[in-house]
Amino acid sequence: MIYTVTLNPSVDYFLSVKDFKSGIINRSVNEYTLPGGKGVNVSIVLKNLGIHTVATGFVAGETGSLFYSLLSCQGVESDFIQLKEGNTRINVKVKSEAETEINASGPNIDDEAYTKLLEKFSELSMSDMVVVAGSVPESLGQERYLGLLDCISRTGAALIIDTIGKNLTDSLKFKPFLIKPNDAELGEIFGTECNSTEKIAECAGRLRESGAQNVLVSRGAAGAVLFCSNFQVFDCPAPEGDVVSTVGSGDSTVAGFVAGYMESGDYEYALKLGVSAGSASAFTPHLASYDEIMRIFEEIKNCRIK
């Protein structure tokens, strides 16, 4: 079974605004609402690719009920823990000449709810896979976040982590099966700019030396590079296309990689499907469907071995 963990999910409110300007009244020309959060996005794209997942994490209040309803409409099975106080956050995504996002903080996560989450993962097996994706709420804290990763890793389940900064580097001691920084996030970790394949390789290599089994570095329009546990390196270019929205593109890349690896056990195939899913989501106003992903998959030539 594949589980996705979104510690701070959201109700994402998308607004399309012509010529958005701050400090004045702007009127939208289109709006819609979707369930949000990096792990949630991974579950949705995996479902679109025909793979069953269970999405979990924390929800709260009336917006938590709305979140559940929106996620159910996406056909994703969920098993979130209901917090006693607060509300699931609402994030506002404004689409205009540029994308503007306002992300809320989210509810407080108490010790009782945290313990319930640990209990959910105490009986996993080596055949399971857990994707822990997104930011770590301040109310959860670093210590409890690492405690969650420790609980999962002790079961032998494959751990996939998509987060940033210290949360990512501190997670490496649990030897995650896969981590997915983008090139900018990779550079921030080491205080440099990863603007060349050589620099990316150097920094990704240091993450592998610190415990990551596989490092998938997404590079936006340049595609992605995969540094494998068997020391192979694959570079997959992204196809050309008009970017409609980058929201969820990186999460789609993770989902495509997981789907491809589950299907084939082949790193090159998994990377190609990951780049296809990420690109397809970037080229559409929503998370990509199966047909949209496979259309791009057929366009991409085989990934190059470095």
Short mmCIF file of N, CA and C in Angstrom, two decimals, residues 28-143:
data_model
loop_
_atom_site.label_atom_id
_atom_site.label_comp_id
_atom_site.label_asym_id
_atom_site.label_seq_id
_atom_site.Cartn_x
_atom_site.Cartn_y
_atom_site.Cartn_z
N SER A 28 -12.02 38.82 -9.71
CA SER A 28 -11.66 37.59 -10.42
C SER A 28 -12.58 37.37 -11.62
N VAL A 29 -12.03 36.68 -12.60
CA VAL A 29 -12.83 36.29 -13.76
C VAL A 29 -13.18 34.81 -13.70
N ASN A 30 -12.54 34.11 -12.77
CA ASN A 30 -12.81 32.68 -12.61
C ASN A 30 -12.28 32.24 -11.25
N GLU A 31 -12.98 31.33 -10.60
CA GLU A 31 -12.49 30.80 -9.33
C GLU A 31 -12.97 29.37 -9.13
N TYR A 32 -12.16 28.59 -8.42
CA TYR A 32 -12.52 27.21 -8.08
C TYR A 32 -11.74 26.78 -6.85
N THR A 33 -12.19 25.71 -6.23
CA THR A 33 -11.62 25.24 -4.97
C THR A 33 -11.20 23.78 -5.10
N LEU A 34 -10.01 23.46 -4.57
CA LEU A 34 -9.48 22.10 -4.63
C LEU A 34 -8.86 21.72 -3.28
N PRO A 35 -8.77 20.43 -2.99
CA PRO A 35 -8.03 20.02 -1.80
C PRO A 35 -6.54 20.22 -2.06
N GLY A 36 -5.82 20.75 -1.08
CA GLY A 36 -4.41 21.08 -1.30
C GLY A 36 -3.48 20.42 -0.32
N GLY A 37 -2.21 20.48 -0.66
CA GLY A 37 -1.15 19.87 0.13
C GLY A 37 -0.34 18.94 -0.74
N LYS A 38 0.98 18.91 -0.52
CA LYS A 38 1.85 18.16 -1.42
C LYS A 38 1.55 16.67 -1.43
N GLY A 39 1.35 16.08 -0.25
CA GLY A 39 1.01 14.67 -0.21
C GLY A 39 -0.33 14.39 -0.84
N VAL A 40 -1.29 15.28 -0.62
CA VAL A 40 -2.61 15.15 -1.24
C VAL A 40 -2.49 15.16 -2.76
N ASN A 41 -1.68 16.06 -3.29
CA ASN A 41 -1.46 16.11 -4.74
C ASN A 41 -0.87 14.81 -5.26
N VAL A 42 0.07 14.25 -4.51
CA VAL A 42 0.67 12.97 -4.91
C VAL A 42 -0.41 11.90 -4.99
N SER A 43 -1.28 11.84 -3.99
CA SER A 43 -2.35 10.83 -3.99
C SER A 43 -3.30 11.01 -5.18
N ILE A 44 -3.63 12.26 -5.49
CA ILE A 44 -4.55 12.51 -6.60
C ILE A 44 -3.95 12.05 -7.93
N VAL A 45 -2.68 12.38 -8.16
CA VAL A 45 -2.06 11.99 -9.43
C VAL A 45 -1.86 10.48 -9.48
N LEU A 46 -1.50 9.85 -8.37
CA LEU A 46 -1.39 8.39 -8.36
C LEU A 46 -2.75 7.76 -8.66
N LYS A 47 -3.81 8.31 -8.12
CA LYS A 47 -5.15 7.80 -8.43
C LYS A 47 -5.44 7.95 -9.91
N ASN A 48 -5.05 9.10 -10.49
CA ASN A 48 -5.25 9.31 -11.93
C ASN A 48 -4.48 8.30 -12.76
N LEU A 49 -3.36 7.81 -12.21
CA LEU A 49 -2.55 6.80 -12.89
C LEU A 49 -3.00 5.38 -12.56
N GLY A 50 -4.09 5.27 -11.83
CA GLY A 50 -4.66 3.96 -11.55
C GLY A 50 -4.09 3.25 -10.34
N ILE A 51 -3.43 3.99 -9.45
CA ILE A 51 -2.80 3.38 -8.27
C ILE A 51 -3.53 3.84 -7.02
N HIS A 52 -3.91 2.88 -6.20
CA HIS A 52 -4.65 3.17 -4.97
C HIS A 52 -3.72 3.67 -3.88
N THR A 53 -4.13 4.74 -3.21
CA THR A 53 -3.37 5.25 -2.07
C THR A 53 -4.33 5.58 -0.93
N VAL A 54 -3.75 5.77 0.24
CA VAL A 54 -4.49 6.30 1.38
C VAL A 54 -3.80 7.58 1.80
N ALA A 55 -4.53 8.69 1.79
CA ALA A 55 -3.97 9.98 2.19
C ALA A 55 -4.29 10.23 3.66
N THR A 56 -3.28 10.66 4.41
CA THR A 56 -3.49 10.91 5.82
C THR A 56 -2.76 12.17 6.27
N GLY A 57 -2.98 12.54 7.52
CA GLY A 57 -2.42 13.77 8.08
C GLY A 57 -3.39 14.30 9.11
N PHE A 58 -3.55 15.62 9.20
CA PHE A 58 -4.42 16.24 10.20
C PHE A 58 -5.41 17.20 9.53
N VAL A 59 -6.65 17.19 9.99
CA VAL A 59 -7.64 18.17 9.55
C VAL A 59 -8.36 18.72 10.77
N ALA A 60 -9.05 19.86 10.59
CA ALA A 60 -9.73 20.48 11.73
C ALA A 60 -10.88 21.36 11.26
N GLY A 61 -11.93 21.42 12.07
CA GLY A 61 -12.99 22.40 11.92
C GLY A 61 -13.84 22.26 10.67
N GLU A 62 -14.58 23.33 10.37
CA GLU A 62 -15.49 23.34 9.24
C GLU A 62 -14.76 23.25 7.91
N THR A 63 -13.61 23.91 7.82
CA THR A 63 -12.86 23.80 6.56
C THR A 63 -12.28 22.40 6.41
N GLY A 64 -12.06 21.70 7.52
CA GLY A 64 -11.64 20.31 7.43
C GLY A 64 -12.71 19.45 6.79
N SER A 65 -13.97 19.73 7.13
CA SER A 65 -15.09 19.00 6.50
C SER A 65 -15.15 19.30 5.01
N LEU A 66 -14.93 20.56 4.64
CA LEU A 66 -14.90 20.92 3.22
C LEU A 66 -13.74 20.22 2.52
N PHE A 67 -12.60 20.17 3.18
CA PHE A 67 -11.44 19.48 2.61
C PHE A 67 -11.78 18.02 2.31
N TYR A 68 -12.40 17.34 3.28
CA TYR A 68 -12.79 15.95 3.09
C TYR A 68 -13.71 15.79 1.87
N SER A 69 -14.66 16.69 1.76
CA SER A 69 -15.61 16.62 0.65
C SER A 69 -14.90 16.80 -0.69
N LEU A 70 -13.99 17.77 -0.75
CA LEU A 70 -13.26 18.03 -2.00
C LEU A 70 -12.36 16.84 -2.36
N LEU A 71 -11.73 16.24 -1.34
CA LEU A 71 -10.84 15.11 -1.61
C LEU A 71 -11.64 13.89 -2.06
N SER A 72 -12.81 13.70 -1.47
CA SER A 72 -13.68 12.60 -1.88
C SER A 72 -14.09 12.74 -3.33
N CYS A 73 -14.33 13.97 -3.77
CA CYS A 73 -14.70 14.22 -5.17
C CYS A 73 -13.58 13.84 -6.12
N GLN A 74 -12.34 13.84 -5.61
CA GLN A 74 -11.18 13.45 -6.42
C GLN A 74 -11.00 11.93 -6.46
N GLY A 75 -11.80 11.21 -5.69
CA GLY A 75 -11.72 9.75 -5.69
C GLY A 75 -10.58 9.18 -4.88
N VAL A 76 -10.08 9.95 -3.91
CA VAL A 76 -8.94 9.51 -3.10
C VAL A 76 -9.43 9.03 -1.74
N GLU A 77 -8.99 7.84 -1.33
CA GLU A 77 -9.31 7.35 0.01
C GLU A 77 -8.49 8.13 1.03
N SER A 78 -9.13 8.50 2.13
CA SER A 78 -8.43 9.31 3.13
C SER A 78 -8.64 8.76 4.53
N ASP A 79 -7.69 9.04 5.39
CA ASP A 79 -7.74 8.59 6.79
C ASP A 79 -7.05 9.63 7.65
N PHE A 80 -7.57 10.86 7.63
CA PHE A 80 -6.97 11.96 8.36
C PHE A 80 -7.43 11.96 9.82
N ILE A 81 -6.61 12.51 10.68
CA ILE A 81 -6.92 12.64 12.09
C ILE A 81 -7.58 13.99 12.34
N GLN A 82 -8.70 13.96 13.03
CA GLN A 82 -9.45 15.18 13.31
C GLN A 82 -8.89 15.85 14.56
N LEU A 83 -8.44 17.08 14.42
CA LEU A 83 -7.94 17.84 15.55
C LEU A 83 -9.11 18.43 16.33
N LYS A 84 -8.90 18.68 17.61
CA LYS A 84 -9.98 19.15 18.47
C LYS A 84 -10.29 20.63 18.28
N GLU A 85 -9.29 21.40 17.88
CA GLU A 85 -9.46 22.84 17.78
C GLU A 85 -8.93 23.36 16.45
N GLY A 86 -9.39 24.56 16.09
CA GLY A 86 -8.88 25.23 14.90
C GLY A 86 -9.58 24.81 13.63
N ASN A 87 -9.01 25.23 12.51
CA ASN A 87 -9.56 24.92 11.20
C ASN A 87 -8.44 24.58 10.22
N THR A 88 -8.73 23.64 9.35
CA THR A 88 -7.82 23.40 8.23
C THR A 88 -7.63 24.71 7.48
N ARG A 89 -6.43 25.01 7.10
CA ARG A 89 -6.12 26.31 6.50
C ARG A 89 -6.72 26.46 5.10
N ILE A 90 -6.93 27.70 4.71
CA ILE A 90 -7.33 28.05 3.35
C ILE A 90 -6.17 28.80 2.72
N ASN A 91 -5.67 28.29 1.61
CA ASN A 91 -4.60 28.94 0.86
C ASN A 91 -5.18 29.59 -0.39
N VAL A 92 -4.77 30.80 -0.66
CA VAL A 92 -5.28 31.54 -1.81
C VAL A 92 -4.22 31.57 -2.91
N LYS A 93 -4.61 31.14 -4.10
CA LYS A 93 -3.71 31.10 -5.26
C LYS A 93 -4.26 32.06 -6.32
N VAL A 94 -3.55 33.13 -6.56
CA VAL A 94 -3.99 34.13 -7.54
C VAL A 94 -3.21 33.95 -8.84
N LYS A 95 -3.93 33.73 -9.92
CA LYS A 95 -3.32 33.56 -11.23
C LYS A 95 -3.54 34.81 -12.05
N SER A 96 -2.45 35.45 -12.43
CA SER A 96 -2.53 36.64 -13.27
C SER A 96 -1.31 36.61 -14.18
N GLU A 97 -0.69 37.76 -14.41
CA GLU A 97 0.54 37.77 -15.21
C GLU A 97 1.61 36.94 -14.52
N ALA A 98 1.57 36.92 -13.19
CA ALA A 98 2.44 36.06 -12.39
C ALA A 98 1.57 35.34 -11.37
N GLU A 99 2.09 34.25 -10.80
CA GLU A 99 1.35 33.51 -9.79
C GLU A 99 1.67 34.07 -8.40
N THR A 100 0.63 34.35 -7.62
CA THR A 100 0.79 34.84 -6.25
C THR A 100 0.07 33.88 -5.31
N GLU A 101 0.75 33.48 -4.25
CA GLU A 101 0.16 32.55 -3.29
C GLU A 101 0.19 33.14 -1.89
N ILE A 102 -0.89 32.95 -1.15
CA ILE A 102 -0.95 33.31 0.26
C ILE A 102 -1.31 32.04 1.03
N ASN A 103 -0.35 31.50 1.75
CA ASN A 103 -0.54 30.25 2.47
C ASN A 103 -0.73 30.53 3.97
N ALA A 104 -1.80 30.01 4.53
CA ALA A 104 -2.10 30.21 5.94
C ALA A 104 -1.26 29.27 6.82
N SER A 105 -1.32 29.48 8.13
CA SER A 105 -0.48 28.72 9.06
C SER A 105 -1.05 27.35 9.38
N GLY A 106 -2.35 27.26 9.59
CA GLY A 106 -2.95 25.98 9.93
C GLY A 106 -3.17 25.81 11.42
N PRO A 107 -3.89 24.75 11.83
CA PRO A 107 -4.27 24.55 13.23
C PRO A 107 -3.13 23.97 14.07
N ASN A 108 -3.33 24.01 15.38
CA ASN A 108 -2.36 23.44 16.32
C ASN A 108 -2.50 21.92 16.36
N ILE A 109 -1.37 21.23 16.36
CA ILE A 109 -1.35 19.77 16.43
C ILE A 109 -0.97 19.36 17.85
N ASP A 110 -1.90 18.76 18.57
CA ASP A 110 -1.66 18.40 19.97
C ASP A 110 -1.02 17.02 20.07
N ASP A 111 -0.54 16.69 21.27
CA ASP A 111 0.17 15.42 21.49
C ASP A 111 -0.71 14.21 21.23
N GLU A 112 -1.99 14.31 21.60
CA GLU A 112 -2.89 13.17 21.40
C GLU A 112 -3.06 12.85 19.92
N ALA A 113 -3.23 13.88 19.11
CA ALA A 113 -3.38 13.67 17.66
C ALA A 113 -2.09 13.12 17.06
N TYR A 114 -0.96 13.62 17.51
CA TYR A 114 0.34 13.13 17.02
C TYR A 114 0.51 11.65 17.33
N THR A 115 0.14 11.24 18.54
CA THR A 115 0.25 9.84 18.94
C THR A 115 -0.64 8.96 18.06
N LYS A 116 -1.83 9.45 17.72
CA LYS A 116 -2.71 8.70 16.85
C LYS A 116 -2.09 8.50 15.47
N LEU A 117 -1.37 9.51 14.98
CA LEU A 117 -0.72 9.37 13.67
C LEU A 117 0.38 8.31 13.74
N LEU A 118 1.16 8.32 14.81
CA LEU A 118 2.21 7.30 14.96
C LEU A 118 1.59 5.90 14.99
N GLU A 119 0.47 5.75 15.65
CA GLU A 119 -0.18 4.45 15.74
C GLU A 119 -0.60 3.93 14.37
N LYS A 120 -0.98 4.86 13.48
CA LYS A 120 -1.39 4.44 12.13
C LYS A 120 -0.25 3.77 11.38
N PHE A 121 0.98 4.19 11.69
CA PHE A 121 2.12 3.69 10.93
C PHE A 121 2.95 2.64 11.67
N SER A 122 2.49 2.22 12.82
CA SER A 122 3.28 1.29 13.63
C SER A 122 3.28 -0.13 13.09
N GLU A 123 2.33 -0.45 12.21
CA GLU A 123 2.23 -1.83 11.72
C GLU A 123 2.42 -1.92 10.21
N LEU A 124 3.20 -1.03 9.65
CA LEU A 124 3.53 -1.11 8.23
C LEU A 124 4.48 -2.28 7.99
N SER A 125 4.69 -2.61 6.72
CA SER A 125 5.63 -3.67 6.37
C SER A 125 6.55 -3.19 5.26
N MET A 126 7.51 -4.03 4.90
CA MET A 126 8.47 -3.67 3.86
C MET A 126 7.82 -3.53 2.49
N SER A 127 6.61 -4.03 2.33
CA SER A 127 5.92 -3.90 1.05
C SER A 127 5.20 -2.57 0.91
N ASP A 128 5.16 -1.79 1.99
CA ASP A 128 4.47 -0.50 1.96
C ASP A 128 5.42 0.62 1.57
N MET A 129 4.83 1.71 1.13
CA MET A 129 5.58 2.91 0.76
C MET A 129 4.86 4.12 1.35
N VAL A 130 5.63 5.03 1.96
CA VAL A 130 5.04 6.21 2.59
C VAL A 130 5.69 7.46 2.01
N VAL A 131 4.87 8.34 1.46
CA VAL A 131 5.34 9.62 0.92
C VAL A 131 5.01 10.71 1.94
N VAL A 132 6.04 11.29 2.53
CA VAL A 132 5.85 12.39 3.48
C VAL A 132 6.25 13.67 2.75
N ALA A 133 5.28 14.52 2.49
CA ALA A 133 5.54 15.66 1.61
C ALA A 133 4.96 16.95 2.17
N GLY A 134 5.71 18.03 1.97
CA GLY A 134 5.23 19.34 2.36
C GLY A 134 5.94 19.90 3.57
N SER A 135 5.51 21.08 3.96
CA SER A 135 6.13 21.77 5.07
C SER A 135 5.74 21.12 6.40
N VAL A 136 6.54 21.39 7.41
CA VAL A 136 6.28 20.88 8.75
C VAL A 136 5.64 22.01 9.57
N PRO A 137 4.41 21.83 10.04
CA PRO A 137 3.75 22.89 10.81
C PRO A 137 4.58 23.25 12.04
N GLU A 138 4.59 24.53 12.35
CA GLU A 138 5.36 24.98 13.51
C GLU A 138 4.86 24.31 14.79
N SER A 139 3.56 24.05 14.88
CA SER A 139 3.00 23.44 16.08
C SER A 139 3.41 21.98 16.24
N LEU A 140 3.83 21.33 15.15
CA LEU A 140 4.32 19.96 15.25
C LEU A 140 5.75 19.95 15.75
N GLY A 141 6.60 20.76 15.12
CA GLY A 141 7.98 20.87 15.56
C GLY A 141 8.89 19.82 14.95
N GLN A 142 10.18 20.12 14.96
CA GLN A 142 11.17 19.26 14.34
C GLN A 142 11.29 17.91 15.05
N GLU A 143 11.25 17.93 16.37
CA GLU A 143 11.44 16.68 17.12
C GLU A 143 10.34 15.67 16.82
#
